[in-house]
GROMACS .gro file of C-alpha atoms in nm:
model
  254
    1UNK     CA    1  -2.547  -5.213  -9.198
    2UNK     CA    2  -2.466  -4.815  -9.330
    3UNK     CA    3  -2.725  -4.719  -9.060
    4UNK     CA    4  -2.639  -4.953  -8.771
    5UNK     CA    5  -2.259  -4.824  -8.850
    6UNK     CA    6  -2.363  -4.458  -8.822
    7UNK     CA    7  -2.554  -4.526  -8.509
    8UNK     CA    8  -2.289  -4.719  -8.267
    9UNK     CA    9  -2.024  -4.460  -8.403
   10UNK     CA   10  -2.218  -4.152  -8.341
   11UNK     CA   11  -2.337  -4.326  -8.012
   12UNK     CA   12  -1.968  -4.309  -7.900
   13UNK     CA   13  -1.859  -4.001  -8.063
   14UNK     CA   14  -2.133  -3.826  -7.819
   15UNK     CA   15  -2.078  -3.941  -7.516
   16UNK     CA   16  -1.983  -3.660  -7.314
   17UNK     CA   17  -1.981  -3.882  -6.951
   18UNK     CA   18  -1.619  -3.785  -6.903
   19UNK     CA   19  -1.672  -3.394  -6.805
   20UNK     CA   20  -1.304  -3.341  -6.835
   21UNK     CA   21  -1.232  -3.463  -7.162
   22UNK     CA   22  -1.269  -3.198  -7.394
   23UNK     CA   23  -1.528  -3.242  -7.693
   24UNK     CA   24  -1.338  -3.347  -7.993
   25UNK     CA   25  -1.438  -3.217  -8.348
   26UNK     CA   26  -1.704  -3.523  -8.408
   27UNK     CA   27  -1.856  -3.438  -8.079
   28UNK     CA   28  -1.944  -3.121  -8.189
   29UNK     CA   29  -2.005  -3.198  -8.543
   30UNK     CA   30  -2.260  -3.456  -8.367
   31UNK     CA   31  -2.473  -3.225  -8.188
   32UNK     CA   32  -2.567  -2.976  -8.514
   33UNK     CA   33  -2.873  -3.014  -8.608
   34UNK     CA   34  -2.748  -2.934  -8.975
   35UNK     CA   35  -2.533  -3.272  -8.947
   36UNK     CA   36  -2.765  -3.500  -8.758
   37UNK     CA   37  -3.050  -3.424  -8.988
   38UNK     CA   38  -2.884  -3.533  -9.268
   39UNK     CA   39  -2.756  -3.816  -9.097
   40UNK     CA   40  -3.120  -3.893  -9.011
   41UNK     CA   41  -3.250  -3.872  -9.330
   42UNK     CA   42  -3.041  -4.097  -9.495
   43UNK     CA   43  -3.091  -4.327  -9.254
   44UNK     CA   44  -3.478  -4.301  -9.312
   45UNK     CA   45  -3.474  -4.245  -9.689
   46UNK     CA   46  -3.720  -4.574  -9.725
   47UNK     CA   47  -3.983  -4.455  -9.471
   48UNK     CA   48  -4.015  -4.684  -9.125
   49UNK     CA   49  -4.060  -4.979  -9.350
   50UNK     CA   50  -3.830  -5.292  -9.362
   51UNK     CA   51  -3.538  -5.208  -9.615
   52UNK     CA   52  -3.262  -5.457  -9.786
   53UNK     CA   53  -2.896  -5.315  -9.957
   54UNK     CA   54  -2.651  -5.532 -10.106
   55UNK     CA   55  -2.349  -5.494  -9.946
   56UNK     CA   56  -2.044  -5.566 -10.163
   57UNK     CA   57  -1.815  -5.850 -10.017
   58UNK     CA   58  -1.459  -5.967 -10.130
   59UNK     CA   59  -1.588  -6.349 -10.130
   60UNK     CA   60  -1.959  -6.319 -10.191
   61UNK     CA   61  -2.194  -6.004 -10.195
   62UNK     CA   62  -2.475  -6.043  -9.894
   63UNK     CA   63  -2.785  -5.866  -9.832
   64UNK     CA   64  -2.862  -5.729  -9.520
   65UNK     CA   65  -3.193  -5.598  -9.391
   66UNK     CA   66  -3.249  -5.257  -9.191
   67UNK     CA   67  -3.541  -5.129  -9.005
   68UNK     CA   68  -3.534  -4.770  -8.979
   69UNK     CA   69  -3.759  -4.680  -8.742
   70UNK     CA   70  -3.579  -4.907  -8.468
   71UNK     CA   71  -3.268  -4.689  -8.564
   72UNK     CA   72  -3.409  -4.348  -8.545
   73UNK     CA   73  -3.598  -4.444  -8.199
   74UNK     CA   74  -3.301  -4.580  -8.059
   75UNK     CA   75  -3.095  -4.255  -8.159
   76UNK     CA   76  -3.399  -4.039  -7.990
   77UNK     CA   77  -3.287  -4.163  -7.697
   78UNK     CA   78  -2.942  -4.028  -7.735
   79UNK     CA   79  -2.982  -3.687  -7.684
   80UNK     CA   80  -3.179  -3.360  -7.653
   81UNK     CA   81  -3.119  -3.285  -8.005
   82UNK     CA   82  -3.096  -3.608  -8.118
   83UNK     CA   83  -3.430  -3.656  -8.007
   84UNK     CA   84  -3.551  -3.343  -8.157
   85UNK     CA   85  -3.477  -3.461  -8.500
   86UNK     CA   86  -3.543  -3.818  -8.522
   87UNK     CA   87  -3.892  -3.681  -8.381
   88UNK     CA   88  -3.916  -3.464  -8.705
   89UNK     CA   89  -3.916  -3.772  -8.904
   90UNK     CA   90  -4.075  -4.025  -8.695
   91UNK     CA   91  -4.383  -3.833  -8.589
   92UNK     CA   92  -4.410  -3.473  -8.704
   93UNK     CA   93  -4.353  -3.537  -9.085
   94UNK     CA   94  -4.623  -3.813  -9.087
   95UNK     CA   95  -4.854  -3.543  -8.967
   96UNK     CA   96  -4.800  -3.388  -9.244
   97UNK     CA   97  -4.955  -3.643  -9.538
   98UNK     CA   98  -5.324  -3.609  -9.605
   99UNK     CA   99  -5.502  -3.830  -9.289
  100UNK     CA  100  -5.602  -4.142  -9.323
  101UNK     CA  101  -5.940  -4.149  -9.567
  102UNK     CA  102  -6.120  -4.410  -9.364
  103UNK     CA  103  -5.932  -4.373  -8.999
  104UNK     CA  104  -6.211  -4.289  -8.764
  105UNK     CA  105  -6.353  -3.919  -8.832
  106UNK     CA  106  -6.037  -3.854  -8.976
  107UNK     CA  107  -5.838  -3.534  -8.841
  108UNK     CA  108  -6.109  -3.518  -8.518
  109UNK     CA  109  -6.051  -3.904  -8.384
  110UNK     CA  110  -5.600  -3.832  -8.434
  111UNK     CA  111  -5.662  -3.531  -8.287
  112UNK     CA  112  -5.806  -3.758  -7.959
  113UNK     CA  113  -5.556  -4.010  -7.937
  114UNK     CA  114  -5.338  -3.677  -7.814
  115UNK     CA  115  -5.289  -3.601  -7.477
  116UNK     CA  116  -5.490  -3.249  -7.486
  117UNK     CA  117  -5.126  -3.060  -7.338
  118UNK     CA  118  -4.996  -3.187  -7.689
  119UNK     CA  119  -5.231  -3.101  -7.915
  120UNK     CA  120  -5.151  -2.758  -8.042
  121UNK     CA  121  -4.748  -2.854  -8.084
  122UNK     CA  122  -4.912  -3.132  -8.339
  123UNK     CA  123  -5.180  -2.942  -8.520
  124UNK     CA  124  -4.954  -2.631  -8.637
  125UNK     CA  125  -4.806  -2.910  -8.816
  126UNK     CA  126  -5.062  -3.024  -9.010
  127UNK     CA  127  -5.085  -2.959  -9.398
  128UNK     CA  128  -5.353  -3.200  -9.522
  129UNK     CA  129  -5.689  -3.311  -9.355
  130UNK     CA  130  -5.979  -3.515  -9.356
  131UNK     CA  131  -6.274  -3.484  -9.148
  132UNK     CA  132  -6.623  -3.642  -9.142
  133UNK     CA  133  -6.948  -3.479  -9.142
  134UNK     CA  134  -7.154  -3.532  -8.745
  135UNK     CA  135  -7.473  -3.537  -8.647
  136UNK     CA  136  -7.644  -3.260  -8.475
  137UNK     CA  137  -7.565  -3.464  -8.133
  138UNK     CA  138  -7.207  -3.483  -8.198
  139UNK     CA  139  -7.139  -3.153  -8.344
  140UNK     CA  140  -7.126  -3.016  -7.971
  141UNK     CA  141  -6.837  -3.256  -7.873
  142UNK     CA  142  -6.649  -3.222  -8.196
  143UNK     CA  143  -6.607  -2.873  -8.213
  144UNK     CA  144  -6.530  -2.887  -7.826
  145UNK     CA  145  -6.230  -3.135  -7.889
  146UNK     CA  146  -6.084  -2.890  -8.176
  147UNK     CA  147  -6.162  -2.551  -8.014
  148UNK     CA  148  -5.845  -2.353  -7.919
  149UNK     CA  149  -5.634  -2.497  -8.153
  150UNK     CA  150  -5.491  -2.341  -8.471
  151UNK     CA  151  -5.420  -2.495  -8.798
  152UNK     CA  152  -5.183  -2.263  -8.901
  153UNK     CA  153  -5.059  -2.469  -9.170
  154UNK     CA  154  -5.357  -2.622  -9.280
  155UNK     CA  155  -5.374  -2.621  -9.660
  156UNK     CA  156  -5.641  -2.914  -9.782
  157UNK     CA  157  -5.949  -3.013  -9.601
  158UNK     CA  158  -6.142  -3.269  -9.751
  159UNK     CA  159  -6.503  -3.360  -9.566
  160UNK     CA  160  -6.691  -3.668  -9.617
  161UNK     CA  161  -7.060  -3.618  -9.626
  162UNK     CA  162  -7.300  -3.900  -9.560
  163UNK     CA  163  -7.624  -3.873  -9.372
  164UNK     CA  164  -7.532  -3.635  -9.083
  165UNK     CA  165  -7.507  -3.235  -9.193
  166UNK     CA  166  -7.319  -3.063  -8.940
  167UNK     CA  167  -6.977  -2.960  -9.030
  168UNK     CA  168  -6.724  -2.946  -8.742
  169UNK     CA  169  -6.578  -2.581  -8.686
  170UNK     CA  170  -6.178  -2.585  -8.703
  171UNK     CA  171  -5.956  -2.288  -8.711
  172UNK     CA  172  -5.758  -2.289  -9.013
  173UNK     CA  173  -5.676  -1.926  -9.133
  174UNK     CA  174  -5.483  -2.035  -9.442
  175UNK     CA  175  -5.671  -2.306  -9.597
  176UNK     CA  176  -5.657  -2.269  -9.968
  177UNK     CA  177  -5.892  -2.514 -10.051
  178UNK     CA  178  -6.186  -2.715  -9.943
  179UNK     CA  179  -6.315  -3.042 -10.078
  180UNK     CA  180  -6.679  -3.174  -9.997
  181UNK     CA  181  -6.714  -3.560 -10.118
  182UNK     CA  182  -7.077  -3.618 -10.054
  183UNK     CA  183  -7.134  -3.988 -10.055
  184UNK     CA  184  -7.311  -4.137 -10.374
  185UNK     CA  185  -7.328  -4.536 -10.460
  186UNK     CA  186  -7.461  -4.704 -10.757
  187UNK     CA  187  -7.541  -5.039 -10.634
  188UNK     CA  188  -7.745  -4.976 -10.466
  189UNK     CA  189  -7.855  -4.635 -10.593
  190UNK     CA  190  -7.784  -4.408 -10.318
  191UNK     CA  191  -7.750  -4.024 -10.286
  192UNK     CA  192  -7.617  -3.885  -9.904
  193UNK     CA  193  -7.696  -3.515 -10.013
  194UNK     CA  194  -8.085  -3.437 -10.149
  195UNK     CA  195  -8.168  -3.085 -10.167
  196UNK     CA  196  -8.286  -3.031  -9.800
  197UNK     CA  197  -7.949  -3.168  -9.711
  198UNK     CA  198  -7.794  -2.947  -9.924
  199UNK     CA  199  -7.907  -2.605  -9.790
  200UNK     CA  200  -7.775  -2.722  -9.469
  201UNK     CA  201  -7.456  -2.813  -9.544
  202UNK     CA  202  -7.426  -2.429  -9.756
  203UNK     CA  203  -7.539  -2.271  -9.460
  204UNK     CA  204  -7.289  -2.432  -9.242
  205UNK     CA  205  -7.022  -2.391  -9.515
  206UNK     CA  206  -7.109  -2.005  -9.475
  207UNK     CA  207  -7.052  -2.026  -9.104
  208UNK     CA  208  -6.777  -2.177  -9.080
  209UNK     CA  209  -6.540  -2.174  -9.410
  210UNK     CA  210  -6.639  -1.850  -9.586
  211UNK     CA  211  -6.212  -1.716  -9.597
  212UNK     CA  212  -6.180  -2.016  -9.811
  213UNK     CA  213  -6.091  -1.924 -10.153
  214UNK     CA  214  -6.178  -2.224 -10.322
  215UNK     CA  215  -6.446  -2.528 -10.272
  216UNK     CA  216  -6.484  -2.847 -10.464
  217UNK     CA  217  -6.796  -3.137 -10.490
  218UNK     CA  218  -6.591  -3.426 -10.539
  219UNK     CA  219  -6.886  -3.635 -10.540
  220UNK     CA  220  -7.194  -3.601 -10.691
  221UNK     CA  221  -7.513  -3.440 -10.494
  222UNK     CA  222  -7.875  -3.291 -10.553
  223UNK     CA  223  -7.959  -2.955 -10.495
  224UNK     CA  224  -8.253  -2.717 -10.547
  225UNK     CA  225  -8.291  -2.537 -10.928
  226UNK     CA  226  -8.082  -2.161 -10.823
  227UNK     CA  227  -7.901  -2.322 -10.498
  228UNK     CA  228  -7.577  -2.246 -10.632
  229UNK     CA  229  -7.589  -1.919 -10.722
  230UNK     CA  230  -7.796  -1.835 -10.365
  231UNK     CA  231  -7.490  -2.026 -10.216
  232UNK     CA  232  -7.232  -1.777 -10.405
  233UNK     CA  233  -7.426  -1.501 -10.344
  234UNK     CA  234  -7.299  -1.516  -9.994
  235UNK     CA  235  -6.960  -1.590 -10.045
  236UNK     CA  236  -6.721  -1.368 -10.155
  237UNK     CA  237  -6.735  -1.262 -10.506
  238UNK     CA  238  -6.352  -1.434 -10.536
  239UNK     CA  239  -6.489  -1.766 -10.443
  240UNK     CA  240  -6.373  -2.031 -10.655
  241UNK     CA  241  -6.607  -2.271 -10.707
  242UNK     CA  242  -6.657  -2.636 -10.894
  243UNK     CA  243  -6.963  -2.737 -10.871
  244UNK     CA  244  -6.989  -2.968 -11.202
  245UNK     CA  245  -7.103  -3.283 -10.946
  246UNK     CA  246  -7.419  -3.060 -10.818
  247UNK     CA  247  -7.715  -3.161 -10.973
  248UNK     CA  248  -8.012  -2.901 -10.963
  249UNK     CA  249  -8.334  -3.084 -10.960
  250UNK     CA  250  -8.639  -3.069 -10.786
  251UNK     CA  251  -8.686  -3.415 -10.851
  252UNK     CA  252  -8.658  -3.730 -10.600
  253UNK     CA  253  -8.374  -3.890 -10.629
  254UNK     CA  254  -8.428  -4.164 -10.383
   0.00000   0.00000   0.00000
């Protein structure tokens, strides 16, 4: 009800078809940014999902139901700037949260579903990533897709490693951290990273991530005895490395 309120009086208090009636105070009010985000937030405070509030009646208190995304869509539709800032919430914000773990190659396949004229205004937003290890006959068309744009904002990449070892080249200048979750299962007993698979992946970690400041196994893998230190040895000495879920063995672990 609050947001349905706001919307059909702010829907009137901004309509400027009249050219020679003067804009009254709420008119104006309605077209800062300052104002309508607020406005917007509120009315989105639950996230797009289905939301009740009691409302308090003289007979008998009633519950109504809201759906803010219909609200906010129907308000980008109002205006320029209207449109501007229920964007912000509906779409730009979202691309903001870590992507989806198990959504198609993570960062790469969102990335696709852009139109390619779009893609840059989306990716400077971008905070928190996920992306997927490829094959050496997809690494071609993966680095393709994400060449030319910047990641500007770019914090957190997490990659998932199974049994492809090419790591897709993105240009993220200020990511502060990079998480490698090679894939390991117990039942059955299975390791995605052996040692052979290991000096690839370091090699392409050294082409392609080496500003990083800090890397992280999340998952357990098996390298060769001295692979970590060869792997820090050409990396900046200010590297930051965990490494507690590398196992150095020269034994088969499959």
């Amino acid at each position: 009800m609050a947001s349905q309120q706001a919307l059909s009086t702010a829907l009137g208090a901004v309509d400027l078809s009249d050219s020679h009636t003067s804009p009254t105070a709420a008119q104006r009010a309605l077209q800062l940014p300052e104002i309508i985000s607020v406005l917007f937030e509120n009315i989105f405070r639950y996230g797009p999902e289905d939301w009740a509030e009691i409302i308090p009646d003289d007979d008998e208190d009633r519950q109504d139901y809201f759906n803010a995304w219909d609200d906010l869509t129907s308000c980008s539709l109002v205006n320029r700037i209207w449109h501007v800032e229920a964007k912000r919430l509906l779409v730009i914000e979202p691309m903001e949260e870590p992507m989806e773990v198990f959504a198609p190659n993570g960062l790469s396949g969102t990335i696709t579903n852009i139109p390619e004229s779009r893609r840059q205004f989306y990716a400077r937003y971008i905070k928190d990533a996920n992306l997927w290890s490829v094959s050496d006959e997809e690494i071609g068309k993966i680095n393709e897709l994400l060449s030319g744009l910047e990641f500007t904002r770019l914090k957190y990449l997490r990659i998932f490693i199974d049994h492809d070892h090419r790591l897709p080249r993105i240009n993220a200048p200020n990511l502060e951290a990079l998480h490698l979750d090679p894939r390991r299962e117990y039942y059955p007993d299975y390791w995605a990273v052996t040692q052979d698979g290991f000096e690839l992946i370091m090699n392409e970690v050294v082409n392609v991530f080496k500003h990083v400041p800090a890397i992280e196994f999340w998952d357990q893998c098996v390298a060769y005895p001295g692979a970590i230190e060869r792997f820090k040895d050409r990396m900046p000495p200010t590297l930051k490395l965990d490494h507690d879920e590398v196992l150095e063995t020269n034994d088969n672990m499959w």
